[in-house]
Amino acid sequence: MRILILNGPNLNLLGTREPDTYGAATLSDLEESLRTEFDTHDLSFLQSNTEGVLIDAIQGAAELDGIVFNPGGYTHTSVALRDAVAGVPVPVVEVHISNVAAREPFRHTSLIAPVCIGHVAGFGLSGYRLAVLALEHHAERKRGAGSA
Amino acid sequence: MRILILNGPNLNLLGTREPDTYGAATLSDLEESLRTEFDTHDLSFLQSNTEGVLIDAIQGAAELDGIVFNPGGYTHTSVALRDAVAGVPVPVVEVHISNVAAREPFRHTSLIAPVCIGHVAGFGLSGYRLAVLALEHHAERKRGAGSA
Amino acid sequence: MRILILNGPNLNLLGTREPDTYGAATLSDLEESLRTEFDTHDLSFLQSNTEGVLIDAIQGAAELDGIVFNPGGYTHTSVALRDAVAGVPVPVVEVHISNVAAREPFRHTSLIAPVCIGHVAGFGLSGYRLAVLALEHHAERKRGAGSA
Amino acid sequence: MRILILNGPNLNLLGTREPDTYGAATLSDLEESLRTEFDTHDLSFLQSNTEGVLIDAIQGAAELDGIVFNPGGYTHTSVALRDAVAGVPVPVVEVHISNVAAREPFRHTSLIAPVCIGHVAGFGLSGYRLAVLALEHHAERKRGAGSA
Amino acid sequence: MRILILNGPNLNLLGTREPDTYGAATLSDLEESLRTEFDTHDLSFLQSNTEGVLIDAIQGAAELDGIVFNPGGYTHTSVALRDAVAGVPVPVVEVHISNVAAREPFRHTSLIAPVCIGHVAGFGLSGYRLAVLALEHHAERKRGAGSA
Amino acid sequence: MRILILNGPNLNLLGTREPDTYGAATLSDLEESLRTEFDTHDLSFLQSNTEGVLIDAIQGAAELDGIVFNPGGYTHTSVALRDAVAGVPVPVVEVHISNVAAREPFRHTSLIAPVCIGHVAGFGLSGYRLAVLALEHHAERKRGAGSA
Amino acid sequence: MRILILNGPNLNLLGTREPDTYGAATLSDLEESLRTEFDTHDLSFLQSNTEGVLIDAIQGAAELDGIVFNPGGYTHTSVALRDAVAGVPVPVVEVHISNVAAREPFRHTSLIAPVCIGHVAGFGLSGYRLAVLALEHHAERKRGAGSA
Amino acid sequence: MRILILNGPNLNLLGTREPDTYGAATLSDLEESLRTEFDTHDLSFLQSNTEGVLIDAIQGAAELDGIVFNPGGYTHTSVALRDAVAGVPVPVVEVHISNVAAREPFRHTSLIAPVCIGHVAGFGLSGYRLAVLALEHHAERKRGAGSA
Amino acid sequence: MRILILNGPNLNLLGTREPDTYGAATLSDLEESLRTEFDTHDLSFLQSNTEGVLIDAIQGAAELDGIVFNPGGYTHTSVALRDAVAGVPVPVVEVHISNVAAREPFRHTSLIAPVCIGHVAGFGLSGYRLAVLALEHHAERKRGAGSA
Amino acid sequence: MRILILNGPNLNLLGTREPDTYGAATLSDLEESLRTEFDTHDLSFLQSNTEGVLIDAIQGAAELDGIVFNPGGYTHTSVALRDAVAGVPVPVVEVHISNVAAREPFRHTSLIAPVCIGHVAGFGLSGYRLAVLALEHHAERKRGAGSA
Amino acid sequence: MRILILNGPNLNLLGTREPDTYGAATLSDLEESLRTEFDTHDLSFLQSNTEGVLIDAIQGAAELDGIVFNPGGYTHTSVALRDAVAGVPVPVVEVHISNVAAREPFRHTSLIAPVCIGHVAGFGLSGYRLAVLALEHHAERKRGAGSA
Amino acid sequence: MRILILNGPNLNLLGTREPDTYGAATLSDLEESLRTEFDTHDLSFLQSNTEGVLIDAIQGAAELDGIVFNPGGYTHTSVALRDAVAGVPVPVVEVHISNVAAREPFRHTSLIAPVCIGHVAGFGLSGYRLAVLALEHHAERKRGAGSA
């Protein structure tokens, strides 16, 4: 499977930013760990702080088999990212490192989750791994439906 | 690991109720599939339509290593279930079969998720499997912290 | 027609509770009066104060020809009962003895009415009779559609 | 009993307007069917798209034994119609053809229902019949109270 | 001064409608009493239950020296009447017979008052008299400003 | 009649504060003008910027025949003043110099008006005169009711 | 094309009412100008201040090829007009002379626009011309779809 | 006096659940301490996690002299419990161990308190003792009124 | 114990103001009754209608062992009183004579309760007695903790 | 006239994204069609997914005669784009391809429309043409005003 | 420059109240420090817990060159103080010691800031110094404008 | 001290954009004036219209001694910028040129201020100078705490 691991604003700070909340591992650690576990998949990685660059990336991944997307702070404010996800046929899974439901009220709603296939939150970096597994499962189900 | 798979109201209808939304597999299928995959764990299963029975079950599982909890319609209305989860030391993962963020507005907020360690939604029955994996990971992290 | 007359919390107090609002007739009076008028139907009666028991009853009536349901105080708070009604194919009519629209604001909205075929309120115990008539009419319309 | 069947805006379109929602029968069909079933009552019929004409009609029916009123789109916006209903001693039953609780949020509240004796919704044109039955029952109860 | 006394929906019921709230005097009593007290003014009177007729009346009074306007139930819902008042140069005083601030919440705001010169509420029919006095005073002030 | 003319915060600035909104006349001008017009009444005057002093004044006027009260900025925020007005038997009329309905939204609601007999707004200082007339009329009505 | 140009409350005041906001041209100027530009179309014109008359007009235009509708103040308050537009098959374009988005908050939402094919606001009387062009384009697209 | 001490969901965890918030004493300690202090009263004790069981208990206590009720998490969500309390003549006092006003916003309002005679919160287990005293005082006042 | 019994606006009217709601006893009766029951405590009493005087009193009582505080109408509006209570180390108990939860919605929330140790409402003047008992208990608990 | 046709996020997907909603024509088709119809104007075209690039473009077009702007998903969330439009003297027309009023509630309000001269929505790509016509008309009116 | 340093409720507690939030310096320290730094200005100081005294002080400072105002808890609740600031020509700067934006939601809005020239928050007592500097700068700008 | 002066969207228009609100000085004037006054500090300057570039800049300034940040229109909408500020250890001061509290309601709240040390608004460009002074003071306090 060709999968894009897409990270939004401030996730480049992973490992240094509020380690109590986000842990000590960095984005490179995440990349290495996912490449090791899912070595039969074709994984690509992108992080950007700019909303437009993230939209470009989603549009550019329209032909892939899945996107694992942590939209960071744009989760709660970006209709444009929602439209990008809705505008491409690729299945998208929303991931959050922290348990956003337990933080400030403005983090409790996501503009993007309704157009994803599902979402995972609160499990630290292992959430990305669960998201890839969810995409695998989603692909199986679709193949099953297709062959039926 | 000793894990309780706890299902709330109407989930006994799985396989017959709105199969477009919830799929054709039943709760027994779920149990069988989880027992097969996680045969080294000690899994128990409970489903009830009654809020109080679910509270009793959570209190009774206080000594276990984890609860995978799909609170169904009580997700959005039950302070009592929230208090039960908050009142026991066992880690709880909230699971939803459908992508609740894409449904009616009253399904967008969870009273229970803030006191869980995390939540998973939208991946059909495979969400329960991801939740068990998340509990495994959570236990590893805690063991790591403990031995440090 | 097989019809379940299902009454929710506190309706066992009928005849003694706030008679100015709810009248002096009891639930037994209601049963007797409905059995007399609709003696060609197969009527069953259930009252419970417990949300989960009501959910069980709705699920258990899935094969019947209709449910007349007064959800009492659960009308305004129970997503789980709504899901139960939505999860069974039997047509459900919501009934209220008092004119809920003229009472406290929290009684003005029903979580359950949107998944019923219709609702009746304000006519005292005669509302149950109107609900049975509505189920009769609903069955006729469906038969008409079926034979066309 | 002298009863006014009063229909508000757009109900003259019955039979042609959104037949999926409102059915194929026309206002004339309704009139004929009610006159047949309730041939011992003195029924009058009025439909108007103008709020003021409906207010006039309610005031003019102050001496009747009942009004069956479908206020259409004015249900949710007209304080003036509410005041008219509250200002006359005749009992009024609010009727809706469709299950308004299952439609757009602005159709979920009625300004008029609180000053009616009750309301019926979701049963198609048979709702008017149920409303007449409710008025009959209301009159009986009042006679009972009067003779006591 | 040429002044229009304009009454909105249901005010033709004065004297018969809810006399506890509105008193026993009728619109004719009001007219007679105002004509007697203000016999040097040129008073005209209009009551209508129809929003459009009230708009027509306001437009037709554009050249008068004042309007005393009780918009009844349209007070709280009619942008169109607000636009009519704002669209003519004649000063308008809003009058309410009852103390609307002490009634249902939806009666606490007026769409029309912001485009009037002022408003009077709670003094029964004597409120109309106070409104005429207010128009007299307003005219004096304007004359004073003009001659300065 | 013994009447207290009670003015709240910042009304001592009348004549100097925002004359476009409030006019050039001072509180002394108001007192003189009211004493001249109503020379058969026993008028007293008080202005204070302190909420507690206004409460004391209302309590102290419990035996009078009326209070004309401009609560200024406390209109929208003072439950304590509302309780004071509700706690004394004397009839109170709320007055505002400007048309508060046409100003900032927080000026559109009054905590005090619901416990007054009525209110007058928008007519400049002549509003106080109208309020005294309203109190006269109120007294007449009560005498009429008493002698009947 | 047969097109109805339908104007709601207070638009008969065009040219005299708040010319800074609405310009100096009258409804007659508008009619003349549209007849000149679109002389191959069959244009009819109606203005009314009464909601019910506007509903009648929409129902009466059900067979036409389009309606250009400026609902004036009813835009924000009339469910009945919305139902009328939704109840007829003719395409409707909502027009506003002023830029309603830049005015009072209650003018920012339209109950009617969701059931129109589109809306135009802010361009003065030329908005009506744009609306006719939009109806022309809409007809072309439909013809295109039909012949395809 | 015959008094029911009724505890809702999760209060069986007292002494083990969040001892910082709820203290180290258990429900048994509470029972013992109350029986000791009020040995001349006939006290009964019930705790349940199930809403319906609590409703049953309240109905069953209709003949007692008082209920001390800690509804736990149902305080904020249960119309059915409110209806039960309103439906029986026995005076009820609502108690909370913690100072609910200082916790999450959804704990700041009680659906049940309005139909109790009063409420006590924030004083730990001694709140139950104060509630019994309040019931004693309430009984005295009623006896006083009765003998007057 | 040195305890201040502090009463806010309009509580000096006790015994005369709305006796149906507040009873016939006066503030002097309250003082006498409390001095009798708690004759081993050093009780002081203050009532003021002025917010600032109440703030001064709270600051002046910083060294006492407790304050029983009925903030009257300031309960719902005074951030300044809240800050005063939060700014002194003395424990404060909020008391209300009536069951504020059963009155107007604006009386349902307290700005001050969150910074008190607890609150009591609905028990008439006996609420003050319960509050003193609560302060006694609070002191015992603290002594217990201190000596442990 | 020099006019910038500015398109925001995801509009580069035109023709491929949700063709049911947005049609099959691409941005190039739009450009060609507009250049053909308005060949006497100097049209420039820009599309970007990045908010800041759109702001730069608006600032860079300050000297032009008009901007036709489809802000896409930024319509509902971008104060920064609003400030850009408000900060330049060039007239801007907001365009939407779909009838945004008929879609999700968060698409019903525009932060940008209040600082545009007007807006057009629902007419597919022909909306851009109408917008250019609106700018032409706007320029004529301003020239007329200038020469007067 | 003649400048009033005006402090509202509870600021007399500075140095003793919640030193973590407000620091250890007292109001006297503040006065001494400001007199030292701004020894060429004529500074006066006032603190009061009473809203009305603060209003009096603002009115009494109408002729000064500036007011530095920390309204404490009245910031969020006092329309009367807002009216006082708006009613005098002297420029006012609002100061808060703590970063109010990071505290409880009810502290996030100020009724007074909109009628000040600006506001400063979060810098401890040095905020007062910055406010004086802001008033100096404001005076320079006005002198510059005056001499131009 | 090394300080970044960071300006958000549209602030490059300073001097040309709405000079009544923002003044005639440009960003270069600001830079020159700050460099002159604070010539012993190491000041850097950046302005960008792109949210992501501003986030990059904040992350890049993590080692500096302070940031003076005017987020422009992103103040009210950007969770991502808030997260960036919260994610770096450098103290940040929010500055606004105009008195945002006196403008449109959506400008009254800041998502960013809660994670800054404080904020300054309304003093034109001199606000930047005050912000640097506040950073100086903040550094002193921290040094003081460090050496203590």
PDB file of N, CA, C and O in Angstrom, chain E residues 50-53 55-56 59 77-88 111, chain G residues 9-13 16-18 49-51 72-74 76-77 103-104 106-107:
ATOM      1  N   THR E  50     -53.549  41.719   9.574  1.00  0.00           N
ATOM      2  CA  THR E  50     -52.670  41.339   8.463  1.00  0.00           C
ATOM      3  C   THR E  50     -51.445  42.249   8.414  1.00  0.00           C
ATOM      4  O   THR E  50     -51.573  43.465   8.305  1.00  0.00           O
ATOM      5  N   GLU E  51     -50.280  41.607   8.457  1.00  0.00           N
ATOM      6  CA  GLU E  51     -48.998  42.322   8.441  1.00  0.00           C
ATOM      7  C   GLU E  51     -48.924  43.292   7.260  1.00  0.00           C
ATOM      8  O   GLU E  51     -48.531  44.447   7.402  1.00  0.00           O
ATOM      9  N   GLY E  52     -49.310  42.825   6.072  1.00  0.00           N
ATOM     10  CA  GLY E  52     -49.191  43.652   4.882  1.00  0.00           C
ATOM     11  C   GLY E  52     -50.078  44.877   4.939  1.00  0.00           C
ATOM     12  O   GLY E  52     -49.707  45.958   4.453  1.00  0.00           O
ATOM     13  N   VAL E  53     -51.258  44.741   5.534  1.00  0.00           N
ATOM     14  CA  VAL E  53     -52.154  45.886   5.659  1.00  0.00           C
ATOM     15  C   VAL E  53     -51.548  46.921   6.610  1.00  0.00           C
ATOM     16  O   VAL E  53     -51.658  48.135   6.380  1.00  0.00           O
ATOM     17  N   ILE E  55     -48.330  47.366   7.029  1.00  0.00           N
ATOM     18  CA  ILE E  55     -47.246  48.004   6.268  1.00  0.00           C
ATOM     19  C   ILE E  55     -47.828  49.063   5.346  1.00  0.00           C
ATOM     20  O   ILE E  55     -47.327  50.197   5.274  1.00  0.00           O
ATOM     21  N   ASP E  56     -48.881  48.722   4.632  1.00  0.00           N
ATOM     22  CA  ASP E  56     -49.545  49.706   3.773  1.00  0.00           C
ATOM     23  C   ASP E  56     -49.943  50.947   4.574  1.00  0.00           C
ATOM     24  O   ASP E  56     -49.746  52.081   4.131  1.00  0.00           O
ATOM     25  N   GLN E  59     -46.932  53.114   5.394  1.00  0.00           N
ATOM     26  CA  GLN E  59     -46.496  53.846   4.201  1.00  0.00           C
ATOM     27  C   GLN E  59     -47.479  54.974   3.872  1.00  0.00           C
ATOM     28  O   GLN E  59     -47.069  56.081   3.483  1.00  0.00           O
ATOM     29  N   THR E  77     -41.495  39.558  15.655  1.00  0.00           N
ATOM     30  CA  THR E  77     -41.170  38.696  14.523  1.00  0.00           C
ATOM     31  C   THR E  77     -41.074  39.414  13.187  1.00  0.00           C
ATOM     32  O   THR E  77     -40.648  38.803  12.214  1.00  0.00           O
ATOM     33  N   SER E  78     -41.437  40.693  13.075  1.00  0.00           N
ATOM     34  CA  SER E  78     -41.613  41.271  11.749  1.00  0.00           C
ATOM     35  C   SER E  78     -40.497  42.231  11.361  1.00  0.00           C
ATOM     36  O   SER E  78     -40.496  43.401  11.746  1.00  0.00           O
ATOM     37  N   VAL E  79     -39.574  41.725  10.545  1.00  0.00           N
ATOM     38  CA  VAL E  79     -38.575  42.613   9.943  1.00  0.00           C
ATOM     39  C   VAL E  79     -39.248  43.535   8.938  1.00  0.00           C
ATOM     40  O   VAL E  79     -38.846  44.685   8.756  1.00  0.00           O
ATOM     41  N   ALA E  80     -40.306  43.037   8.292  1.00  0.00           N
ATOM     42  CA  ALA E  80     -40.970  43.835   7.267  1.00  0.00           C
ATOM     43  C   ALA E  80     -41.610  45.084   7.869  1.00  0.00           C
ATOM     44  O   ALA E  80     -41.523  46.178   7.293  1.00  0.00           O
ATOM     45  N   LEU E  81     -42.236  44.963   9.033  1.00  0.00           N
ATOM     46  CA  LEU E  81     -42.806  46.143   9.688  1.00  0.00           C
ATOM     47  C   LEU E  81     -41.693  47.092  10.145  1.00  0.00           C
ATOM     48  O   LEU E  81     -41.836  48.309  10.063  1.00  0.00           O
ATOM     49  N   ARG E  82     -40.598  46.543  10.625  1.00  0.00           N
ATOM     50  CA  ARG E  82     -39.462  47.378  10.994  1.00  0.00           C
ATOM     51  C   ARG E  82     -38.989  48.189   9.794  1.00  0.00           C
ATOM     52  O   ARG E  82     -38.750  49.392   9.891  1.00  0.00           O
ATOM     53  N   ASP E  83     -38.868  47.508   8.654  1.00  0.00           N
ATOM     54  CA  ASP E  83     -38.421  48.208   7.454  1.00  0.00           C
ATOM     55  C   ASP E  83     -39.427  49.279   7.044  1.00  0.00           C
ATOM     56  O   ASP E  83     -39.022  50.346   6.564  1.00  0.00           O
ATOM     57  N   ALA E  84     -40.722  49.016   7.232  1.00  0.00           N
ATOM     58  CA  ALA E  84     -41.727  50.027   6.889  1.00  0.00           C
ATOM     59  C   ALA E  84     -41.565  51.265   7.770  1.00  0.00           C
ATOM     60  O   ALA E  84     -41.561  52.398   7.283  1.00  0.00           O
ATOM     61  N   VAL E  85     -41.402  51.047   9.066  1.00  0.00           N
ATOM     62  CA  VAL E  85     -41.228  52.182   9.980  1.00  0.00           C
ATOM     63  C   VAL E  85     -39.956  52.946   9.640  1.00  0.00           C
ATOM     64  O   VAL E  85     -39.936  54.183   9.589  1.00  0.00           O
ATOM     65  N   ALA E  86     -38.876  52.203   9.359  1.00  0.00           N
ATOM     66  CA  ALA E  86     -37.612  52.864   9.032  1.00  0.00           C
ATOM     67  C   ALA E  86     -37.689  53.584   7.688  1.00  0.00           C
ATOM     68  O   ALA E  86     -36.917  54.517   7.439  1.00  0.00           O
ATOM     69  N   GLY E  87     -38.621  53.174   6.824  1.00  0.00           N
ATOM     70  CA  GLY E  87     -38.669  53.708   5.475  1.00  0.00           C
ATOM     71  C   GLY E  87     -39.508  54.965   5.320  1.00  0.00           C
ATOM     72  O   GLY E  87     -39.549  55.539   4.236  1.00  0.00           O
ATOM     73  N   VAL E  88     -40.183  55.390   6.386  1.00  0.00           N
ATOM     74  CA  VAL E  88     -40.985  56.615   6.310  1.00  0.00           C
ATOM     75  C   VAL E  88     -40.446  57.631   7.302  1.00  0.00           C
ATOM     76  O   VAL E  88     -39.898  57.260   8.340  1.00  0.00           O
ATOM     77  N   LEU E 111     -38.395  43.949  17.426  1.00  0.00           N
ATOM     78  CA  LEU E 111     -37.670  44.290  16.199  1.00  0.00           C
ATOM     79  C   LEU E 111     -37.997  45.702  15.750  1.00  0.00           C
ATOM     80  O   LEU E 111     -37.268  46.295  14.956  1.00  0.00           O
TER      81      LEU E 111
ATOM     82  N   PRO G   9     -42.149  43.159   0.730  1.00  0.00           N
ATOM     83  CA  PRO G   9     -42.582  44.322   1.488  1.00  0.00           C
ATOM     84  C   PRO G   9     -41.634  45.506   1.388  1.00  0.00           C
ATOM     85  O   PRO G   9     -40.421  45.337   1.436  1.00  0.00           O
ATOM     86  N   ASN G  10     -42.225  46.681   1.256  1.00  0.00           N
ATOM     87  CA  ASN G  10     -41.543  47.971   1.274  1.00  0.00           C
ATOM     88  C   ASN G  10     -40.768  48.263  -0.002  1.00  0.00           C
ATOM     89  O   ASN G  10     -40.224  49.360  -0.137  1.00  0.00           O
ATOM     90  N   LEU G  11     -40.712  47.348  -0.934  1.00  0.00           N
ATOM     91  CA  LEU G  11     -39.973  47.633  -2.162  1.00  0.00           C
ATOM     92  C   LEU G  11     -40.758  48.580  -3.057  1.00  0.00           C
ATOM     93  O   LEU G  11     -40.194  49.168  -3.982  1.00  0.00           O
ATOM     94  N   ASN G  12     -42.055  48.771  -2.798  1.00  0.00           N
ATOM     95  CA  ASN G  12     -42.805  49.831  -3.488  1.00  0.00           C
ATOM     96  C   ASN G  12     -42.287  51.217  -3.101  1.00  0.00           C
ATOM     97  O   ASN G  12     -42.577  52.180  -3.773  1.00  0.00           O
ATOM     98  N   LEU G  13     -41.522  51.313  -2.031  1.00  0.00           N
ATOM     99  CA  LEU G  13     -40.974  52.606  -1.605  1.00  0.00           C
ATOM    100  C   LEU G  13     -39.687  52.964  -2.351  1.00  0.00           C
ATOM    101  O   LEU G  13     -39.135  54.047  -2.141  1.00  0.00           O
ATOM    102  N   THR G  16     -37.754  56.428  -2.838  1.00  0.00           N
ATOM    103  CA  THR G  16     -38.023  57.411  -1.779  1.00  0.00           C
ATOM    104  C   THR G  16     -37.439  56.961  -0.450  1.00  0.00           C
ATOM    105  O   THR G  16     -37.052  57.783   0.358  1.00  0.00           O
ATOM    106  N   ARG G  17     -37.371  55.618  -0.216  1.00  0.00           N
ATOM    107  CA  ARG G  17     -36.928  55.082   1.078  1.00  0.00           C
ATOM    108  C   ARG G  17     -35.408  54.993   1.146  1.00  0.00           C
ATOM    109  O   ARG G  17     -34.784  54.393   0.286  1.00  0.00           O
ATOM    110  N   GLU G  18     -34.844  55.592   2.161  1.00  0.00           N
ATOM    111  CA  GLU G  18     -33.408  55.533   2.412  1.00  0.00           C
ATOM    112  C   GLU G  18     -32.602  55.468   1.119  1.00  0.00           C
ATOM    113  O   GLU G  18     -31.935  54.471   0.825  1.00  0.00           O
ATOM    114  N   ASN G  49     -46.933  43.897  -0.075  1.00  0.00           N
ATOM    115  CA  ASN G  49     -46.444  43.933   1.301  1.00  0.00           C
ATOM    116  C   ASN G  49     -46.959  42.764   2.127  1.00  0.00           C
ATOM    117  O   ASN G  49     -46.554  42.600   3.279  1.00  0.00           O
ATOM    118  N   THR G  50     -47.851  41.952   1.538  1.00  0.00           N
ATOM    119  CA  THR G  50     -48.515  40.903   2.297  1.00  0.00           C
ATOM    120  C   THR G  50     -47.923  39.540   1.964  1.00  0.00           C
ATOM    121  O   THR G  50     -47.895  39.128   0.804  1.00  0.00           O
ATOM    122  N   GLU G  51     -47.484  38.848   3.014  1.00  0.00           N
ATOM    123  CA  GLU G  51     -46.832  37.540   2.864  1.00  0.00           C
ATOM    124  C   GLU G  51     -47.720  36.578   2.067  1.00  0.00           C
ATOM    125  O   GLU G  51     -47.246  35.894   1.156  1.00  0.00           O
ATOM    126  N   GLY G  72     -37.552  40.942   0.553  1.00  0.00           N
ATOM    127  CA  GLY G  72     -37.482  42.027   1.541  1.00  0.00           C
ATOM    128  C   GLY G  72     -37.346  41.474   2.946  1.00  0.00           C
ATOM    129  O   GLY G  72     -36.634  40.492   3.190  1.00  0.00           O
ATOM    130  N   GLY G  73     -38.046  42.092   3.863  1.00  0.00           N
ATOM    131  CA  GLY G  73     -37.934  41.696   5.263  1.00  0.00           C
ATOM    132  C   GLY G  73     -38.414  40.285   5.567  1.00  0.00           C
ATOM    133  O   GLY G  73     -38.089  39.736   6.617  1.00  0.00           O
ATOM    134  N   TYR G  74     -39.178  39.688   4.661  1.00  0.00           N
ATOM    135  CA  TYR G  74     -39.633  38.306   4.898  1.00  0.00           C
ATOM    136  C   TYR G  74     -38.501  37.285   4.692  1.00  0.00           C
ATOM    137  O   TYR G  74     -38.637  36.124   5.082  1.00  0.00           O
ATOM    138  N   HIS G  76     -35.900  36.790   6.196  1.00  0.00           N
ATOM    139  CA  HIS G  76     -35.258  36.287   7.410  1.00  0.00           C
ATOM    140  C   HIS G  76     -36.254  35.645   8.368  1.00  0.00           C
ATOM    141  O   HIS G  76     -35.869  35.126   9.400  1.00  0.00           O
ATOM    142  N   THR G  77     -37.551  35.730   8.041  1.00  0.00           N
ATOM    143  CA  THR G  77     -38.545  35.286   9.016  1.00  0.00           C
ATOM    144  C   THR G  77     -39.605  34.339   8.458  1.00  0.00           C
ATOM    145  O   THR G  77     -40.380  33.792   9.232  1.00  0.00           O
ATOM    146  N   ARG G 103     -25.051  44.334   6.927  1.00  0.00           N
ATOM    147  CA  ARG G 103     -26.033  45.053   7.747  1.00  0.00           C
ATOM    148  C   ARG G 103     -26.273  44.343   9.081  1.00  0.00           C
ATOM    149  O   ARG G 103     -25.406  43.610   9.540  1.00  0.00           O
ATOM    150  N   GLU G 104     -27.421  44.547   9.714  1.00  0.00           N
ATOM    151  CA  GLU G 104     -27.669  43.970  11.035  1.00  0.00           C
ATOM    152  C   GLU G 104     -27.569  42.445  10.987  1.00  0.00           C
ATOM    153  O   GLU G 104     -27.953  41.836   9.996  1.00  0.00           O
ATOM    154  N   PHE G 106     -29.410  40.101  12.037  1.00  0.00           N
ATOM    155  CA  PHE G 106     -30.604  39.333  11.676  1.00  0.00           C
ATOM    156  C   PHE G 106     -30.835  39.315  10.169  1.00  0.00           C
ATOM    157  O   PHE G 106     -31.700  38.584   9.688  1.00  0.00           O
ATOM    158  N   ARG G 107     -30.103  40.115   9.414  1.00  0.00           N
ATOM    159  CA  ARG G 107     -30.222  40.070   7.954  1.00  0.00           C
ATOM    160  C   ARG G 107     -29.192  39.133   7.309  1.00  0.00           C
ATOM    161  O   ARG G 107     -29.119  39.039   6.083  1.00  0.00           O
TER     162      ARG G 107
END
